[in-house]
Amino acid sequence: MPILPALATQFQSLFPATDHGQERWRWFMLTLQAILVPITASRTSNLRRTIATLFGVEIAQSRYYTFMASVKLAWEPVWEILWRAIPDPLTDGRLLLAVDDSINPKTGRKVFACQTTFDHAAKTNQSQFPWAQTIVTVGLLKIIHGRWCCLPLAFAFYFRYLTLHTRCVRVRGEPQVFQTKFAQVVALIVRLGAVFTAVPVLVVCDSWFGNNGLLKPLRQQFGTRAHLLSRLRSNAALYELPTPTPGRPGRPRKYGVRAGTAAQLATTLHAEAQHYTLHLYGRMREVAAVERVVMLKTLRCPVRVVWVFRRTQWVALVTTDLTLSLAQIVEYYGARWKIEAGFREIKQEIGSAETQTRTAEAVTNHLNFCMAATAITWIYGAQLAKAPPRRYATTKRTEYAFADLRRRLAQDLGGEGFGIDCADPGKPPQNPLLAAVMALVA
C-alpha cells in the first residue's frame, strides 16, 4: 500500500468516529497537505486560504483558528505512527539519533516559550541575546538515496530557570517545572525507545551535549546499549587504560597514567596519521586520521578517540561505542550537520518561523504540524524507487535537495493526494486548483 494513503488511514483511527471527530480528521489532513505544498509560508491564515483555494474546502476563520489551538490533537500517537512508518530506520544495526537545540526569534512579548536567549551563532549585525524560543530537537540520521538526511522525531521547548522563577508559565493550567536540556533529551529518547526496542542507540551530538550529563541518565534508562558520539574539547585530559598490578593493596585503579590533553596528543600522533577515503559532506573525500582507545574522566569509561587532521587544523572525535570503526566515527559525526540543515528546512522552507501564534496550544500544534510534514516528506522520499533530480544542479552539488523531494511529493498530492476525500460530506464539490498550480511550480 502506498505510504500516503496508509498514513491517512492510520491517522483517521486516532479521531472519534463521530461527525465532529471525522471533521477534525479531515481538517488535520488538509492542514498537512497545505503545509506540504510549496506555495506559501505556513502561517495559520495562509493555511486556511490554501485549503480553500487549492482543495476547495471552505472553513470558517474562527473555527479553523480554534482547531489549530485545540488541546485534543493526539500528537503522541501521531508521532508513533510516523516513527513506525520509517523504512529501515537502523544504520549498521544502530539507531543514529542527532541531538541539538535551536532558537526561533520572535517579536511578540506574549508568544509562548519566548525568553531572552543567548545566540552563540549570532552575526555581527545581530543581537547576541534575542527574544526567542529555544527548541531541543531529536532527529534520526539516515541515508536516503545516497545522501544523509535528518528526520525530525521529537522536540521540547526549553525554559531557563530564571524565566520560570520570574514568571509562572502554565500549559493547560499546569505550571511548567524547570528541566535541563539533558533531562529533556533523555525524556524524548525514552519515548523513542518504547517504539525502537532492544536496538543499540547512538546519540550524535556536539561537545556541549557530549558529556556525562547526558550519558549517565541514558545509561540508567537503556543500559549499555546507549552510546555517545561527540566532538572532544581540545583541553580534555586523556588517560591510558588501567593495567592490573597483582599483589598491590587497595582497590584496582580506574585510570592509567595521564597521556595528555587532546591538543597535546594531536601534536604527538600527527606523524602516525593514515589517509582514508570516506563519504563525507556529500561526496568522497580523503582525510588523514589516527585513533586511540583511552580513558576519559568526563565520561568515566573507556572511549575511542579519533583525531582528524586538516591542512592547518585538527578535530578530535570521541565515542563510547568501542565497536565503531574509524570510518564510521568520522562519517557519522559528519552526518550530524544534517540536523542543522533540518532546522533550516523546518523554519525556512516549511515556514514554521513565520507563524504568528501566541498561546501554548497554538504554538505547539503549529510546530508539530511543521515537523510532521518534514518527516512525512523524508518518509515519502525513502519509499521512492529513485531520487528526484536536483532542480538547480552545479558541478559540485548534484544530489537532490529537500526542496526537490517536497516538489515531487506536491505533484503526487496534486493527483490523488493522500487517497482520501477531505471535502465536507453533503456539500457540492468544488474544483481544486492544486493540479494546475503544481504544474506551474514544476
Short mmCIF file of C-alpha atoms in Angstrom, two decimals:
data_model
loop_
_atom_site.label_atom_id
_atom_site.label_comp_id
_atom_site.label_asym_id
_atom_site.label_seq_id
_atom_site.Cartn_x
_atom_site.Cartn_y
_atom_site.Cartn_z
CA MET A 1 0.00 0.00 0.00
CA PRO A 2 1.43 3.47 -0.87
CA ILE A 3 2.73 5.38 2.12
CA LEU A 4 0.42 8.42 1.90
CA PRO A 5 -2.92 6.52 1.95
CA ALA A 6 -1.55 4.23 4.67
CA LEU A 7 -0.68 7.22 6.88
CA ALA A 8 -4.09 8.83 6.25
CA THR A 9 -5.89 5.64 7.29
CA GLN A 10 -3.85 5.33 10.49
CA PHE A 11 -4.38 8.99 11.36
CA GLN A 12 -8.12 8.57 10.87
CA SER A 13 -8.20 5.87 13.56
CA LEU A 14 -6.94 8.42 16.11
CA PHE A 15 -10.03 10.62 15.78
CA PRO A 16 -13.51 9.77 17.13
CA ALA A 17 -15.97 8.18 14.70
CA THR A 18 -18.48 10.97 15.34
CA ASP A 19 -19.26 13.61 12.72
CA HIS A 20 -17.29 16.23 14.66
CA GLY A 21 -14.33 13.87 15.12
CA GLN A 22 -14.18 12.99 11.42
CA GLU A 23 -14.43 16.67 10.53
CA ARG A 24 -11.38 17.36 12.68
CA TRP A 25 -9.59 14.48 10.97
CA ARG A 26 -10.32 15.97 7.52
CA TRP A 27 -9.04 19.36 8.68
CA PHE A 28 -5.95 17.65 10.09
CA MET A 29 -5.16 16.05 6.73
CA LEU A 30 -5.95 19.24 4.80
CA THR A 31 -3.57 21.20 7.03
CA LEU A 32 -0.77 18.70 6.43
CA GLN A 33 -1.35 18.89 2.67
CA ALA A 34 -1.39 22.71 2.73
CA ILE A 35 1.99 22.71 4.53
CA LEU A 36 3.49 20.15 2.16
CA VAL A 37 2.59 22.12 -0.97
CA PRO A 38 5.44 24.63 -1.61
CA ILE A 39 3.17 27.59 -2.30
CA THR A 40 3.23 29.83 0.76
CA ALA A 41 4.60 30.15 4.29
CA SER A 42 2.92 28.01 6.92
CA ARG A 43 1.07 30.73 8.80
CA THR A 44 -2.33 29.73 10.10
CA SER A 45 -4.10 32.34 7.95
CA ASN A 46 -2.20 31.24 4.85
CA LEU A 47 -3.00 27.59 5.50
CA ARG A 48 -6.72 28.36 5.71
CA ARG A 49 -6.62 30.27 2.42
CA THR A 50 -4.60 27.48 0.78
CA ILE A 51 -7.17 24.89 1.88
CA ALA A 52 -9.98 26.98 0.39
CA THR A 53 -8.18 27.84 -2.86
CA LEU A 54 -6.38 24.62 -3.73
CA PHE A 55 -8.57 21.98 -2.13
CA GLY A 56 -11.94 23.70 -2.42
CA VAL A 57 -12.88 23.34 1.28
CA GLU A 58 -14.19 26.47 2.98
CA ILE A 59 -13.60 26.63 6.75
CA ALA A 60 -14.86 29.48 8.91
CA GLN A 61 -11.96 31.53 10.27
CA SER A 62 -12.97 31.28 13.92
CA ARG A 63 -13.48 27.51 13.70
CA TYR A 64 -10.14 26.90 11.98
CA TYR A 65 -8.25 29.05 14.46
CA THR A 66 -9.93 27.13 17.28
CA PHE A 67 -8.87 23.86 15.63
CA MET A 68 -5.23 24.99 15.31
CA ALA A 69 -5.22 25.83 19.05
CA SER A 70 -7.02 22.64 20.08
CA VAL A 71 -5.88 20.67 23.13
CA LYS A 72 -7.37 17.45 21.74
CA LEU A 73 -4.94 16.75 18.90
CA ALA A 74 -3.28 13.46 19.88
CA TRP A 75 0.27 14.18 18.81
CA GLU A 76 1.98 11.38 20.71
CA PRO A 77 0.20 8.57 18.78
CA VAL A 78 0.61 10.58 15.56
CA TRP A 79 4.37 10.61 16.07
CA GLU A 80 4.40 6.91 16.95
CA ILE A 81 2.71 6.20 13.61
CA LEU A 82 5.36 8.26 11.81
CA TRP A 83 8.21 6.55 13.68
CA ARG A 84 6.90 3.11 12.73
CA ALA A 85 6.45 4.22 9.09
CA ILE A 86 10.16 4.96 8.61
CA PRO A 87 11.57 2.25 6.31
CA ASP A 88 14.77 0.64 7.61
CA PRO A 89 15.43 3.16 10.40
CA LEU A 90 18.66 1.48 11.54
CA THR A 91 22.13 2.25 10.19
CA ASP A 92 24.62 -0.61 10.57
CA GLY A 93 22.31 -2.09 13.21
CA ARG A 94 22.17 1.13 15.25
CA LEU A 95 19.63 3.86 15.76
CA LEU A 96 21.54 7.06 14.94
CA LEU A 97 19.96 9.98 16.79
CA ALA A 98 21.15 13.55 16.30
CA VAL A 99 20.56 15.91 19.24
CA ASP A 100 20.81 19.69 19.21
CA ASP A 101 18.93 22.84 20.17
CA SER A 102 17.95 25.82 18.03
CA ILE A 103 16.39 29.21 18.59
CA ASN A 104 13.39 30.72 16.85
CA PRO A 105 13.41 34.56 17.18
CA LYS A 106 10.05 36.30 17.69
CA THR A 107 8.81 39.85 18.17
CA GLY A 108 5.68 39.47 20.30
CA ARG A 109 6.14 39.74 24.06
CA LYS A 110 3.35 37.25 24.80
CA VAL A 111 4.47 34.44 22.49
CA PHE A 112 4.60 31.10 24.30
CA ALA A 113 8.08 29.81 25.27
CA CYS A 114 9.81 33.08 24.34
CA GLN A 115 12.59 34.33 26.56
CA THR A 116 15.83 36.26 26.34
CA THR A 117 18.21 33.70 24.89
CA PHE A 118 21.93 33.72 24.17
CA ASP A 119 22.66 33.09 20.48
CA HIS A 120 26.21 31.79 20.12
CA ALA A 121 25.87 31.84 16.31
CA ALA A 122 24.76 35.48 16.05
CA LYS A 123 26.34 37.51 13.26
CA THR A 124 27.98 40.89 13.79
CA ASN A 125 24.79 42.74 12.83
CA GLN A 126 22.54 40.60 15.06
CA SER A 127 21.82 40.70 18.76
CA GLN A 128 23.52 38.05 20.87
CA PHE A 129 20.52 37.97 23.23
CA PRO A 130 17.40 37.82 21.05
CA TRP A 131 13.82 37.33 22.23
CA ALA A 132 13.30 33.77 21.00
CA GLN A 133 12.06 30.26 21.61
CA THR A 134 14.63 27.57 22.42
CA ILE A 135 13.71 24.21 20.91
CA VAL A 136 15.50 20.98 21.85
CA THR A 137 15.18 18.50 18.98
CA VAL A 138 15.95 14.82 18.40
CA GLY A 139 16.26 13.63 14.80
CA LEU A 140 17.04 10.36 13.03
CA LEU A 141 20.15 10.29 10.85
CA LYS A 142 19.56 8.06 7.83
CA ILE A 143 20.89 7.62 4.29
CA ILE A 144 18.14 8.06 1.69
CA HIS A 145 19.10 7.55 -1.95
CA GLY A 146 22.80 8.04 -1.36
CA ARG A 147 22.70 11.13 0.89
CA TRP A 148 22.42 11.68 4.61
CA CYS A 149 19.28 13.33 5.93
CA CYS A 150 17.77 14.08 9.33
CA LEU A 151 14.15 13.19 10.07
CA PRO A 152 12.72 15.22 12.98
CA LEU A 153 11.31 12.82 15.58
CA ALA A 154 10.55 14.79 18.74
CA PHE A 155 11.06 18.21 20.31
CA ALA A 156 10.58 20.15 23.54
CA PHE A 157 10.54 23.84 24.44
CA TYR A 158 13.33 24.75 26.86
CA PHE A 159 12.70 27.30 29.62
CA ARG A 160 15.56 28.85 31.56
CA TYR A 161 15.38 28.58 35.34
CA LEU A 162 15.41 32.39 35.57
CA THR A 163 12.42 32.58 33.20
CA LEU A 164 10.32 30.19 35.30
CA HIS A 165 11.47 31.85 38.53
CA THR A 166 10.50 35.31 37.25
CA ARG A 167 7.07 34.45 35.84
CA CYS A 168 4.78 31.45 36.04
CA VAL A 169 4.43 29.68 32.71
CA ARG A 170 1.37 27.43 32.51
CA VAL A 171 0.37 24.84 29.92
CA ARG A 172 -3.24 23.63 30.20
CA GLY A 173 -3.38 25.12 33.68
CA GLU A 174 -0.29 23.30 34.96
CA PRO A 175 2.82 25.35 35.83
CA GLN A 176 5.97 24.37 33.98
CA VAL A 177 8.75 22.85 36.08
CA PHE A 178 12.37 23.54 35.21
CA GLN A 179 14.13 20.79 33.24
CA THR A 180 17.67 20.83 31.96
CA LYS A 181 18.29 20.22 28.28
CA PHE A 182 19.85 16.89 29.22
CA ALA A 183 16.68 15.80 31.03
CA GLN A 184 14.54 16.87 28.07
CA VAL A 185 16.70 14.94 25.61
CA VAL A 186 16.57 11.80 27.76
CA ALA A 187 12.77 12.07 28.08
CA LEU A 188 12.43 12.38 24.29
CA ILE A 189 14.72 9.41 23.64
CA VAL A 190 12.84 7.31 26.21
CA ARG A 191 9.66 7.88 24.16
CA LEU A 192 11.52 6.69 21.08
CA GLY A 193 12.81 3.68 22.99
CA ALA A 194 9.25 2.47 23.52
CA VAL A 195 8.95 2.05 19.72
CA PHE A 196 12.51 1.07 18.78
CA THR A 197 13.05 -1.60 21.41
CA ALA A 198 16.17 -3.69 22.02
CA VAL A 199 18.33 -1.87 19.46
CA PRO A 200 21.60 -0.03 20.16
CA VAL A 201 21.15 3.74 20.37
CA LEU A 202 24.00 6.02 19.27
CA VAL A 203 23.44 9.68 20.09
CA VAL A 204 25.46 12.01 17.86
CA CYS A 205 25.86 15.49 19.33
CA ASP A 206 28.20 18.43 19.67
CA SER A 207 30.61 18.92 22.55
CA TRP A 208 28.01 20.76 24.68
CA PHE A 209 25.81 17.65 24.96
CA GLY A 210 28.66 15.13 24.76
CA ASN A 211 29.39 14.61 28.45
CA ASN A 212 28.25 12.56 31.42
CA GLY A 213 25.28 14.86 31.99
CA LEU A 214 23.66 13.09 29.02
CA LEU A 215 25.39 9.69 29.07
CA LYS A 216 24.67 8.85 32.72
CA PRO A 217 20.85 9.23 32.59
CA LEU A 218 20.82 7.50 29.18
CA ARG A 219 22.66 4.52 30.65
CA GLN A 220 20.21 4.47 33.55
CA GLN A 221 17.33 4.15 31.08
CA PHE A 222 18.85 1.96 28.34
CA GLY A 223 21.83 0.29 29.94
CA THR A 224 24.93 -0.38 27.90
CA ARG A 225 23.08 -0.21 24.56
CA ALA A 226 23.18 3.62 24.78
CA HIS A 227 26.30 5.33 23.44
CA LEU A 228 27.54 8.83 22.62
CA LEU A 229 29.47 10.18 19.66
CA SER A 230 30.66 13.73 20.08
CA ARG A 231 33.42 16.20 19.47
CA LEU A 232 36.15 16.29 22.11
CA ARG A 233 37.31 19.56 23.63
CA SER A 234 40.95 20.39 22.99
CA ASN A 235 41.77 20.72 26.71
CA ALA A 236 40.17 17.39 27.71
CA ALA A 237 42.62 15.24 29.70
CA LEU A 238 43.07 11.67 28.46
CA TYR A 239 44.43 8.70 30.42
CA GLU A 240 45.81 5.33 29.43
CA LEU A 241 43.78 2.21 30.16
CA PRO A 242 44.48 0.86 33.67
CA THR A 243 46.87 -2.08 33.89
CA PRO A 244 46.33 -4.71 36.60
CA THR A 245 49.06 -4.87 39.27
CA PRO A 246 48.89 -8.22 41.09
CA GLY A 247 49.75 -8.02 44.77
CA ARG A 248 49.13 -4.28 45.03
CA PRO A 249 46.92 -3.48 48.03
CA GLY A 250 43.77 -1.41 47.69
CA ARG A 251 41.12 -1.27 45.03
CA PRO A 252 42.08 -1.56 41.33
CA ARG A 253 42.88 1.65 39.53
CA LYS A 254 40.17 3.11 37.28
CA TYR A 255 42.59 5.18 35.20
CA GLY A 256 46.09 4.63 33.95
CA VAL A 257 48.82 7.23 33.63
CA ARG A 258 47.92 10.61 32.22
CA ALA A 259 48.53 10.61 28.46
CA GLY A 260 47.98 14.35 27.99
CA THR A 261 45.30 16.61 26.62
CA ALA A 262 43.63 16.14 23.26
CA ALA A 263 45.72 19.01 21.86
CA GLN A 264 48.99 17.55 23.14
CA LEU A 265 48.21 14.11 21.72
CA ALA A 266 47.22 15.67 18.38
CA THR A 267 50.77 17.01 18.06
CA THR A 268 52.30 13.71 19.14
CA LEU A 269 50.17 11.44 16.93
CA HIS A 270 50.13 13.59 13.77
CA ALA A 271 53.02 11.64 12.27
CA GLU A 272 51.11 8.34 12.70
CA ALA A 273 48.01 9.53 10.80
CA GLN A 274 46.91 7.44 7.84
CA HIS A 275 44.82 8.51 4.83
CA TYR A 276 41.26 7.24 4.39
CA THR A 277 38.72 7.82 1.61
CA LEU A 278 35.33 8.42 3.24
CA HIS A 279 31.86 9.57 2.22
CA LEU A 280 31.80 12.94 3.95
CA TYR A 281 29.65 16.02 3.39
CA GLY A 282 28.03 14.78 0.20
CA ARG A 283 30.99 13.30 -1.67
CA MET A 284 34.03 11.07 -1.31
CA ARG A 285 36.85 12.86 0.48
CA GLU A 286 40.35 11.90 1.58
CA VAL A 287 41.11 12.53 5.24
CA ALA A 288 44.12 11.89 7.45
CA ALA A 289 43.21 10.39 10.82
CA VAL A 290 44.54 8.37 13.73
CA GLU A 291 42.74 6.69 16.63
CA ARG A 292 43.42 5.61 20.21
CA VAL A 293 41.41 3.87 22.97
CA VAL A 294 41.86 5.81 26.20
CA MET A 295 40.07 6.66 29.44
CA LEU A 296 38.11 9.90 29.75
CA LYS A 297 37.20 11.17 33.21
CA THR A 298 34.32 13.33 31.98
CA LEU A 299 32.56 10.16 30.76
CA ARG A 300 34.16 7.81 33.33
CA CYS A 301 34.63 4.97 30.87
CA PRO A 302 36.96 3.83 28.09
CA VAL A 303 36.41 5.70 24.82
CA ARG A 304 37.71 5.63 21.27
CA VAL A 305 39.19 8.96 20.18
CA VAL A 306 39.81 9.80 16.51
CA TRP A 307 41.93 12.77 15.51
CA VAL A 308 41.13 14.08 12.03
CA PHE A 309 43.81 16.35 10.58
CA ARG A 310 43.14 19.07 8.06
CA ARG A 311 45.62 21.31 6.30
CA THR A 312 46.00 23.81 9.13
CA GLN A 313 43.91 22.42 11.99
CA TRP A 314 42.54 19.25 13.53
CA VAL A 315 39.43 17.97 15.28
CA ALA A 316 39.08 15.17 17.84
CA LEU A 317 36.01 12.92 17.92
CA VAL A 318 35.12 10.67 20.86
CA THR A 319 32.67 7.78 21.21
CA THR A 320 31.80 5.32 23.96
CA ASP A 321 30.97 2.63 21.37
CA LEU A 322 34.30 0.81 21.02
CA THR A 323 32.93 -1.39 18.20
CA LEU A 324 32.75 1.54 15.79
CA SER A 325 35.47 1.76 13.16
CA LEU A 326 37.39 4.93 12.39
CA ALA A 327 35.47 5.39 9.12
CA GLN A 328 32.10 5.02 10.88
CA ILE A 329 33.04 7.55 13.57
CA VAL A 330 34.08 10.20 11.06
CA GLU A 331 31.12 9.61 8.71
CA TYR A 332 28.52 9.55 11.50
CA TYR A 333 29.80 12.76 13.05
CA GLY A 334 29.96 14.39 9.61
CA ALA A 335 26.29 13.44 9.18
CA ARG A 336 25.46 15.32 12.41
CA TRP A 337 25.44 18.55 10.40
CA LYS A 338 22.21 17.39 8.77
CA ILE A 339 20.28 18.33 11.91
CA GLU A 340 21.40 21.91 11.32
CA ALA A 341 20.13 21.63 7.74
CA GLY A 342 16.94 20.17 9.18
CA PHE A 343 16.40 23.28 11.28
CA ARG A 344 16.61 25.38 8.11
CA GLU A 345 14.15 23.07 6.31
CA ILE A 346 11.60 23.35 9.13
CA LYS A 347 11.98 27.07 9.84
CA GLN A 348 12.58 28.49 6.36
CA GLU A 349 11.38 26.03 3.71
CA ILE A 350 8.37 24.67 5.60
CA GLY A 351 7.91 28.09 7.21
CA SER A 352 7.49 27.41 10.93
CA ALA A 353 9.49 30.53 11.81
CA GLU A 354 6.85 32.81 10.27
CA THR A 355 3.95 31.69 12.42
CA GLN A 356 2.15 34.39 14.41
CA THR A 357 0.55 32.10 17.00
CA ARG A 358 0.73 33.11 20.66
CA THR A 359 -0.86 30.57 23.03
CA ALA A 360 0.88 27.41 24.21
CA GLU A 361 -1.51 25.07 22.39
CA ALA A 362 -1.39 27.00 19.11
CA VAL A 363 2.42 27.27 19.12
CA THR A 364 2.88 23.59 19.98
CA ASN A 365 0.34 22.38 17.41
CA HIS A 366 1.83 24.51 14.64
CA LEU A 367 5.36 23.26 15.27
CA ASN A 368 4.09 19.68 15.43
CA PHE A 369 2.39 20.15 12.06
CA CYS A 370 5.57 21.57 10.51
CA MET A 371 7.84 18.84 11.90
CA ALA A 372 5.36 16.10 10.95
CA ALA A 373 5.21 17.47 7.39
CA THR A 374 9.03 17.41 7.22
CA ALA A 375 9.14 13.83 8.49
CA ILE A 376 6.43 12.75 6.01
CA THR A 377 8.45 14.27 3.16
CA TRP A 378 11.53 12.23 4.06
CA ILE A 379 9.48 9.05 4.63
CA TYR A 380 7.89 9.58 1.20
CA GLY A 381 11.34 10.04 -0.32
CA ALA A 382 12.59 6.79 1.21
CA GLN A 383 9.70 4.97 -0.50
CA LEU A 384 10.59 6.26 -3.98
CA ALA A 385 12.32 3.93 -6.41
CA LYS A 386 14.92 6.60 -7.19
CA ALA A 387 15.76 10.09 -6.06
CA PRO A 388 14.29 13.10 -7.87
CA PRO A 389 16.74 15.14 -9.96
CA ARG A 390 18.20 18.29 -8.47
CA ARG A 391 16.49 21.33 -9.91
CA TYR A 392 19.46 23.67 -9.64
CA ALA A 393 22.43 21.33 -10.09
CA THR A 394 26.01 22.58 -10.13
CA THR A 395 29.32 20.89 -10.78
CA LYS A 396 29.87 20.48 -7.03
CA ARG A 397 26.28 19.70 -5.98
CA THR A 398 24.32 17.16 -7.97
CA GLU A 399 22.47 15.24 -5.24
CA TYR A 400 18.82 16.09 -4.67
CA ALA A 401 17.74 18.61 -2.03
CA PHE A 402 14.81 18.67 0.37
CA ALA A 403 13.03 21.15 -1.92
CA ASP A 404 13.25 18.69 -4.83
CA LEU A 405 11.71 15.94 -2.72
CA ARG A 406 8.97 18.25 -1.48
CA ARG A 407 8.16 19.34 -5.04
CA ARG A 408 7.87 15.69 -6.12
CA LEU A 409 5.55 14.98 -3.17
CA ALA A 410 3.41 18.01 -4.02
CA GLN A 411 2.98 16.72 -7.57
CA ASP A 412 1.58 13.47 -6.18
CA LEU A 413 -0.68 15.46 -3.87
CA GLY A 414 -1.95 17.30 -6.94
CA GLY A 415 -3.04 13.96 -8.38
CA GLU A 416 -4.52 11.62 -5.78
CA GLY A 417 -3.32 13.36 -2.63
CA PHE A 418 -3.49 11.11 0.44
CA GLY A 419 -6.03 8.93 -1.36
CA ILE A 420 -8.94 10.26 0.72
CA ASP A 421 -11.83 12.66 0.19
CA CYS A 422 -11.42 15.60 2.56
CA ALA A 423 -14.44 17.53 1.25
CA ASP A 424 -17.30 18.15 3.64
CA PRO A 425 -20.00 15.48 3.12
CA GLY A 426 -23.29 16.83 1.86
CA LYS A 427 -21.71 19.82 0.14
CA PRO A 428 -21.18 20.11 -3.62
CA PRO A 429 -17.53 19.52 -4.55
CA GLN A 430 -15.53 22.45 -5.82
CA ASN A 431 -12.85 22.30 -8.47
CA PRO A 432 -9.48 22.42 -6.72
CA LEU A 433 -6.64 24.29 -8.40
CA LEU A 434 -3.88 22.14 -6.92
CA ALA A 435 -3.08 20.17 -10.08
CA ALA A 436 -2.89 23.32 -12.20
CA VAL A 437 -0.78 25.20 -9.62
CA MET A 438 1.65 22.29 -9.19
CA ALA A 439 2.06 22.09 -12.97
CA LEU A 440 3.20 25.73 -12.89
CA VAL A 441 5.50 25.17 -9.92
CA ALA A 442 7.15 22.14 -11.51
#
